[in-house]
Amino acid sequence: MILVGELSLWVALLMAIWSAVTSFAGGTMGRDDLVISGRRGLYATTAMIVLASLGLWTALLTHDFSLRYVASNTSANMPKIYVFAAFWGGQAGSMLFWALILALYSAIAVWSIRGRARELAPWVCGTLAAILVFFIATTCFKANPYDRLAFVPADGRGMNPQLQNPGMAIHPPTLYLGYVATSIPFAFAIAALVSRKLDAEWLSIVRRWSLVSWFFLTIGITLGMWWAYVELGWSGYWAWDPVENASLLPWLTGTAFLHSIMIQEKRGMLRKWNVVLVVTTFLLAIFGTFLTRSGLVESVHSFAQSPVGTWFATFFIGATGATIYFVTTRLKDLEATAELESMVSREAAFLYNNLVLVGIAFSVLWGTLFPVLSEWVRGTKITVGPPFFNTVNVPLGLLLLALTGVGPLIAWRKASTSNLQRQFRFPVLFGLSTGVLLFALGMRNPHALVAYTLAGFVAGTIGQEFYKGIGARHSMHDESIPLAALRLVARNRRRYGGYIVHAGIVILFCAFAGLAFKRDHDVQMKAGDTKELVDPLGHRWRFVSQGVSTSETLNRFVTAVGLEVWRDGIRQGIVTSEKRQHFDSNKQPQFEPSTEVGIRTSAALDLYIVLAGVRDETAELRISFNPLVVWVWIGGMVMAIGGLIVMWPQTERRRAGGYVATLEPAPRAELAATR
Amino acid sequence: MRRRDFLSRVVLGGVAIVAAPRLGGQVVSPPAGDAAPAQGTTSNLFDMNQEAAKTVRRPAKPGAVPSMTDDARDVLEHDIRCQCSCTLDVYTCRTTDFSCQVSPAMHRDVMSLVDGGYSAQEILDAFVQTYGERALMSPKREGFNWAGYLVPSVALAAGAAGLVVVLRGMQRRTAAIDAERRGDLLVNPATPEEHARLQAAIRRDD
C-alpha cells in the first residue's frame, strides 16, 4: 500500500497536468471532448491523491520508520489517534493533506456543475487542476512524505508534545478545509473572467463555497485559539503571531465578501469589488502560507524554516499576475447595473463594513510585514508584537462592532429619518444602559466600557430583529413563541443565520474585553503551603499545595503539583498542573519538557495554573485569573452555528431562482416589453 | 493508435521516467534534527536560541531603592521581547511551554535594574542598548517606524475618502436617473404587473 501510495502521488501529478492542459485547451478551442477529458483527469487526480494519502496513513499506522516523515513525526509508543493525526502534523504530510482536500473539493465542485455552466466548466476545472499541479509538485519535489532515510531507525522521534492534544488533531484539518475552500471561488472567478460569463450563475456558486471556507476558517481559528490557550501555557489565546495572522487575513476578506455579495445580489452593484475580494481571499491564503513556511518572518511555528517558501512565492506571484491581467482586461464586463441611492442605506452600511474589514486585514498584513520592510529600509531588526497590533486594531475592531449593529437597522436603498429613529431607539438605549450600568458597578477601563456599550447596542439590534420577526409570525400565523422563533430562522436562514453570527461576534468581543481585567500571580509553594489571592471579581481564593509528585505513563515522565482550591471558603477541588518529559520506546527523552496547564473554567472566569518549574521541592507557579475566556469558545461556536444555518440550502428559494438581484430595478427595455 | 492507448502509454511512461529513481531504491540522508532528538537547542515548536541571553546589568544608583512595584515590573516585562526567537514578551515566555532559559535570565536583569533604582524607560533603553531595537515588543515611535503606525490609518482614511467620492458620484447619477424616471412615469404609469413585481420585491426585502 505504501508503494502504491508513493506511485499514486506521481501519477496524480501527471493526471493533474493533463487535466489542466486539456481543460484549458478545451475551453479555448471549444472542444467538448477535451473538456470531458480534463474533467475525468481531475477525478483521476483525486483518486490518485486519495491513494497517496491512504499510503501515508498506512505507513504511519504501521510505523514504517524507513520513511523520514514517519520517523520524524511519530514513535511506536504514541497514542494511535496522534499517529493518525501526524499525517498533517509535519511539513510534507500537511502539503499532501492540502492536496487531498483540494482534490476532493475540486472533484465536488466540478461534479456539481456537470451539465450546466458550460462556459465556465472548462476554466474552473483547468484552474483547479493548475492549483493542484502546484501543490502536488511541491509535495513531490520539495516536501515529499515518501522520502526515505538511509537507515531504518528502531523508533521514530515522536510528535511534538504540544501537538499531542485533541485540539491540534482537529484544528489543522478544519483550518486547511477553510484555506483550501478559497480555491473554489477563485477558480470560478477566474473562469467567469476568462469566459466573460459574469452573470448570476457563478455568483451563487461562489457564495456557497465562500461560506464553506468562512465556516471552516471560523472553526479552525477558534480551535487554534483554544489549543494555544490550553496547551502552550502562556495564559492567552491570541498573540498576533504570523501564523495566526495568516489565518485571520482570508477570514477578514472572506467576511467582507459575504457582506458585499449581498449588495450585488440585491442591487447588481459592486461587481468589480466582489471579484477583487474573491481573488484576494485566495491569494491571501497562499500568501499567508508562504509567510509562515518561508522563514521570511519569525513565527512560533515549526514550518517557519522550510524549503517550500520559494515555490509558494513563485506560485503567488504567478497567480497574482494572472488575476490582475484578467480583472483589468474585463473591467467593462464588470460594470454595475445599478447605482447607490443614498449614503444612509444598508448598501452603504455594508460598504463601510467592507472598508473596515479590509482596513483591518491591511493593518494586520502591514504589521506582519513591517519588520521585514524595516530591515530592508534601515537594516535594523525590529519586533512588531501585540502592543502594536492592539494599538492599531482595537479601535478598528470597535468600529466594526458598531457597524455590525448599524447595518441591519438601516433600510435598503434609502433610510428616512423616521425609519432611523424608530429602528435605532431601542438598540441605542440598550447599549447606553449597558455602559452606564457597568460604570455604576465600578468598571473604569475605557476600552472595556466602550466595547461593552457597543456590544449592548449590537445585542439590542439583534434582539429587536428577532422580537419583530417572532412577533409578526406569532400574530400572523398564531404560532407559539418557540415555534415562531424556529420557523422564523428556518424560513429566513440567510438573514437570521447572519444575526446568529453577529450574536457570536458580540459574545467574542465581550470575551476579548474581559482580558482587560486579567490578573497574574507568580508564587512559590512547598507541600502544605497556603496562598490567598483575590480575583478581578473580588472573590477570595485559597490555594493549598499538595506537594510535587512524579510518575511515568505511556510515553512520558510527569512532574505534577496539585493545589487544593477554595473560593470564598467553598472547596472547589484539586487543580493539577504538570511538566511532561516525553520519551521514545528506549526511554530516551524527546523534545523539551512541555506543560500541562491546570484549568478550572466557569462562566465568569478561568483559574489558570501553570507549573513553571520545580526547585528543591518548591513548585514555581503562575496562577492567573482570566475573565470570560470560556465565552471565546462559545462565541466561536455560535458563529459557526450561524454560518451553518446560513449555508444550509433553502429549497423554496432555490426553486424560485435564488436571491439574485431581487431589488435590482428592471431595465427600461424590459419594463417597456411588459406593457 | 487509439486515444485511450496513447493516454495510458503517456501516463505510464511519464510515471516511469519521473518516479523510477525515487521508488524503493533512492534514499535521502536524514537531515539534522529530523530523525534525531533535538535536545537543548530547539523548542518543540520552533528553532530556539537558548544562548541568546546577554547581560544587561548596570551599577545600582546611589541610595537606590526599587523603582517600581512587582505589578509595574510585570507590565514593563510585557514590553520587552524574549530573545529566544519565540516572539513573546519576557513576562509571558517565562512560564510558557517553550522551556526557555533566555526569558528567566532577562527577567533577572530586569529585577536587578529595578532594584538598582532605574526607571522603566531607563530599563528599556538598557535592553535596547544591549540587544538592539528588537528588544522591544513594538517599534519606537520615531523615524521610519512612524510608517508602521501611520500607514494603516492613512490607508483607511484614503479608502474612506475614496469611498465617499465614489458614493457621492453614484448618488448624483441615481438622482439624475430618478428625475428622468419620474418624468417617464408621469407619462406611462406602472402597469398592474409592475405593481405586483414591486410588491413581491418589497416582501423579499431585508
PDB file of C-alpha atoms in Angstrom, chain A residues 112-223:
ATOM      1  CA  SER A 112     -21.718  19.805  -9.017  1.00  0.00           C
ATOM      2  CA  ILE A 113     -21.710  21.888 -12.209  1.00  0.00           C
ATOM      3  CA  ARG A 114     -21.846  18.988 -14.648  1.00  0.00           C
ATOM      4  CA  GLY A 115     -24.394  19.642 -17.343  1.00  0.00           C
ATOM      5  CA  ARG A 116     -24.627  23.355 -16.523  1.00  0.00           C
ATOM      6  CA  ALA A 117     -22.361  26.367 -16.508  1.00  0.00           C
ATOM      7  CA  ARG A 118     -20.943  25.055 -19.757  1.00  0.00           C
ATOM      8  CA  GLU A 119     -18.871  28.145 -20.479  1.00  0.00           C
ATOM      9  CA  LEU A 120     -17.393  28.173 -17.005  1.00  0.00           C
ATOM     10  CA  ALA A 121     -16.743  24.451 -16.568  1.00  0.00           C
ATOM     11  CA  PRO A 122     -13.502  24.048 -18.538  1.00  0.00           C
ATOM     12  CA  TRP A 123     -11.902  27.091 -16.939  1.00  0.00           C
ATOM     13  CA  VAL A 124     -12.999  26.091 -13.462  1.00  0.00           C
ATOM     14  CA  CYS A 125     -11.629  22.603 -13.987  1.00  0.00           C
ATOM     15  CA  GLY A 126      -8.426  23.913 -15.559  1.00  0.00           C
ATOM     16  CA  THR A 127      -7.787  26.454 -12.814  1.00  0.00           C
ATOM     17  CA  LEU A 128      -8.361  23.920 -10.053  1.00  0.00           C
ATOM     18  CA  ALA A 129      -6.159  21.392 -11.822  1.00  0.00           C
ATOM     19  CA  ALA A 130      -3.443  24.042 -12.181  1.00  0.00           C
ATOM     20  CA  ILE A 131      -3.585  24.770  -8.459  1.00  0.00           C
ATOM     21  CA  LEU A 132      -3.438  21.037  -7.830  1.00  0.00           C
ATOM     22  CA  VAL A 133      -0.381  20.765 -10.059  1.00  0.00           C
ATOM     23  CA  PHE A 134       1.350  23.316  -7.860  1.00  0.00           C
ATOM     24  CA  PHE A 135       0.531  21.558  -4.600  1.00  0.00           C
ATOM     25  CA  ILE A 136       1.290  18.062  -5.851  1.00  0.00           C
ATOM     26  CA  ALA A 137       4.529  19.204  -7.488  1.00  0.00           C
ATOM     27  CA  THR A 138       5.602  20.980  -4.303  1.00  0.00           C
ATOM     28  CA  THR A 139       4.831  17.796  -2.388  1.00  0.00           C
ATOM     29  CA  CYS A 140       6.713  15.604  -4.847  1.00  0.00           C
ATOM     30  CA  PHE A 141       9.806  17.732  -5.272  1.00  0.00           C
ATOM     31  CA  LYS A 142      10.211  19.836  -2.113  1.00  0.00           C
ATOM     32  CA  ALA A 143       8.349  18.137   0.731  1.00  0.00           C
ATOM     33  CA  ASN A 144       7.795  14.525  -0.151  1.00  0.00           C
ATOM     34  CA  PRO A 145       6.415  12.449   2.729  1.00  0.00           C
ATOM     35  CA  TYR A 146       7.654   9.350   0.945  1.00  0.00           C
ATOM     36  CA  ASP A 147      11.338  10.351   1.118  1.00  0.00           C
ATOM     37  CA  ARG A 148      13.336   7.532   2.660  1.00  0.00           C
ATOM     38  CA  LEU A 149      16.073   7.503   5.247  1.00  0.00           C
ATOM     39  CA  ALA A 150      19.474   5.951   4.586  1.00  0.00           C
ATOM     40  CA  PHE A 151      18.839   3.632   7.507  1.00  0.00           C
ATOM     41  CA  VAL A 152      15.796   2.330   9.324  1.00  0.00           C
ATOM     42  CA  PRO A 153      15.768   3.638  12.903  1.00  0.00           C
ATOM     43  CA  ALA A 154      14.411   1.377  15.632  1.00  0.00           C
ATOM     44  CA  ASP A 155      11.954   4.059  16.638  1.00  0.00           C
ATOM     45  CA  GLY A 156      10.815   7.460  15.496  1.00  0.00           C
ATOM     46  CA  ARG A 157      11.315  10.810  17.137  1.00  0.00           C
ATOM     47  CA  GLY A 158       7.665  11.159  18.029  1.00  0.00           C
ATOM     48  CA  MET A 159       5.340  14.059  17.663  1.00  0.00           C
ATOM     49  CA  ASN A 160       5.815  17.427  19.318  1.00  0.00           C
ATOM     50  CA  PRO A 161       4.221  17.103  22.747  1.00  0.00           C
ATOM     51  CA  GLN A 162       2.285  20.288  22.151  1.00  0.00           C
ATOM     52  CA  LEU A 163       0.717  18.729  19.105  1.00  0.00           C
ATOM     53  CA  GLN A 164      -0.432  15.732  21.123  1.00  0.00           C
ATOM     54  CA  ASN A 165      -3.645  17.446  22.056  1.00  0.00           C
ATOM     55  CA  PRO A 166      -7.187  16.827  20.824  1.00  0.00           C
ATOM     56  CA  GLY A 167      -7.410  20.437  19.659  1.00  0.00           C
ATOM     57  CA  MET A 168      -4.363  20.003  17.471  1.00  0.00           C
ATOM     58  CA  ALA A 169      -5.825  16.840  15.976  1.00  0.00           C
ATOM     59  CA  ILE A 170      -8.865  18.817  14.762  1.00  0.00           C
ATOM     60  CA  HIS A 171      -7.569  22.369  14.374  1.00  0.00           C
ATOM     61  CA  PRO A 172      -5.262  21.914  11.340  1.00  0.00           C
ATOM     62  CA  PRO A 173      -7.783  19.931   9.276  1.00  0.00           C
ATOM     63  CA  THR A 174     -10.516  22.491   9.838  1.00  0.00           C
ATOM     64  CA  LEU A 175      -8.170  25.355   9.063  1.00  0.00           C
ATOM     65  CA  TYR A 176      -6.998  23.598   5.901  1.00  0.00           C
ATOM     66  CA  LEU A 177     -10.620  22.950   4.939  1.00  0.00           C
ATOM     67  CA  GLY A 178     -11.158  26.698   5.199  1.00  0.00           C
ATOM     68  CA  TYR A 179      -7.969  27.738   3.427  1.00  0.00           C
ATOM     69  CA  VAL A 180      -8.383  25.298   0.591  1.00  0.00           C
ATOM     70  CA  ALA A 181     -12.045  26.144   0.047  1.00  0.00           C
ATOM     71  CA  THR A 182     -10.934  29.628  -1.050  1.00  0.00           C
ATOM     72  CA  SER A 183      -9.563  27.935  -4.181  1.00  0.00           C
ATOM     73  CA  ILE A 184     -13.034  27.110  -5.491  1.00  0.00           C
ATOM     74  CA  PRO A 185     -14.410  30.692  -5.538  1.00  0.00           C
ATOM     75  CA  PHE A 186     -11.090  31.767  -7.013  1.00  0.00           C
ATOM     76  CA  ALA A 187     -11.406  29.186  -9.793  1.00  0.00           C
ATOM     77  CA  PHE A 188     -14.970  30.293 -10.543  1.00  0.00           C
ATOM     78  CA  ALA A 189     -13.942  33.933 -10.532  1.00  0.00           C
ATOM     79  CA  ILE A 190     -11.118  33.247 -12.965  1.00  0.00           C
ATOM     80  CA  ALA A 191     -13.462  31.138 -15.096  1.00  0.00           C
ATOM     81  CA  ALA A 192     -16.066  33.901 -15.128  1.00  0.00           C
ATOM     82  CA  LEU A 193     -13.443  36.484 -16.046  1.00  0.00           C
ATOM     83  CA  VAL A 194     -11.882  34.387 -18.793  1.00  0.00           C
ATOM     84  CA  SER A 195     -15.214  33.374 -20.318  1.00  0.00           C
ATOM     85  CA  ARG A 196     -16.778  36.781 -19.597  1.00  0.00           C
ATOM     86  CA  LYS A 197     -19.774  34.959 -18.135  1.00  0.00           C
ATOM     87  CA  LEU A 198     -20.082  37.293 -15.187  1.00  0.00           C
ATOM     88  CA  ASP A 199     -23.748  36.687 -14.575  1.00  0.00           C
ATOM     89  CA  ALA A 200     -25.627  35.419 -11.551  1.00  0.00           C
ATOM     90  CA  GLU A 201     -24.669  31.771 -12.017  1.00  0.00           C
ATOM     91  CA  TRP A 202     -21.072  31.995 -10.933  1.00  0.00           C
ATOM     92  CA  LEU A 203     -22.004  34.303  -8.109  1.00  0.00           C
ATOM     93  CA  SER A 204     -24.370  31.871  -6.406  1.00  0.00           C
ATOM     94  CA  ILE A 205     -21.816  29.057  -6.620  1.00  0.00           C
ATOM     95  CA  VAL A 206     -19.059  31.306  -5.336  1.00  0.00           C
ATOM     96  CA  ARG A 207     -21.153  32.449  -2.422  1.00  0.00           C
ATOM     97  CA  ARG A 208     -21.816  28.886  -1.325  1.00  0.00           C
ATOM     98  CA  TRP A 209     -18.147  27.932  -1.440  1.00  0.00           C
ATOM     99  CA  SER A 210     -17.127  31.162   0.267  1.00  0.00           C
ATOM    100  CA  LEU A 211     -19.460  30.238   3.096  1.00  0.00           C
ATOM    101  CA  VAL A 212     -17.838  26.822   3.327  1.00  0.00           C
ATOM    102  CA  SER A 213     -14.445  28.488   3.546  1.00  0.00           C
ATOM    103  CA  TRP A 214     -15.625  31.026   6.107  1.00  0.00           C
ATOM    104  CA  PHE A 215     -17.304  28.324   8.193  1.00  0.00           C
ATOM    105  CA  PHE A 216     -14.217  26.146   8.428  1.00  0.00           C
ATOM    106  CA  LEU A 217     -11.865  29.086   8.935  1.00  0.00           C
ATOM    107  CA  THR A 218     -14.035  30.255  11.818  1.00  0.00           C
ATOM    108  CA  ILE A 219     -13.929  26.831  13.455  1.00  0.00           C
ATOM    109  CA  GLY A 220     -10.245  26.406  12.678  1.00  0.00           C
ATOM    110  CA  ILE A 221      -9.257  29.775  14.124  1.00  0.00           C
ATOM    111  CA  THR A 222     -11.343  29.180  17.254  1.00  0.00           C
ATOM    112  CA  LEU A 223      -9.856  25.723  17.749  1.00  0.00           C
TER     113      LEU A 223
END
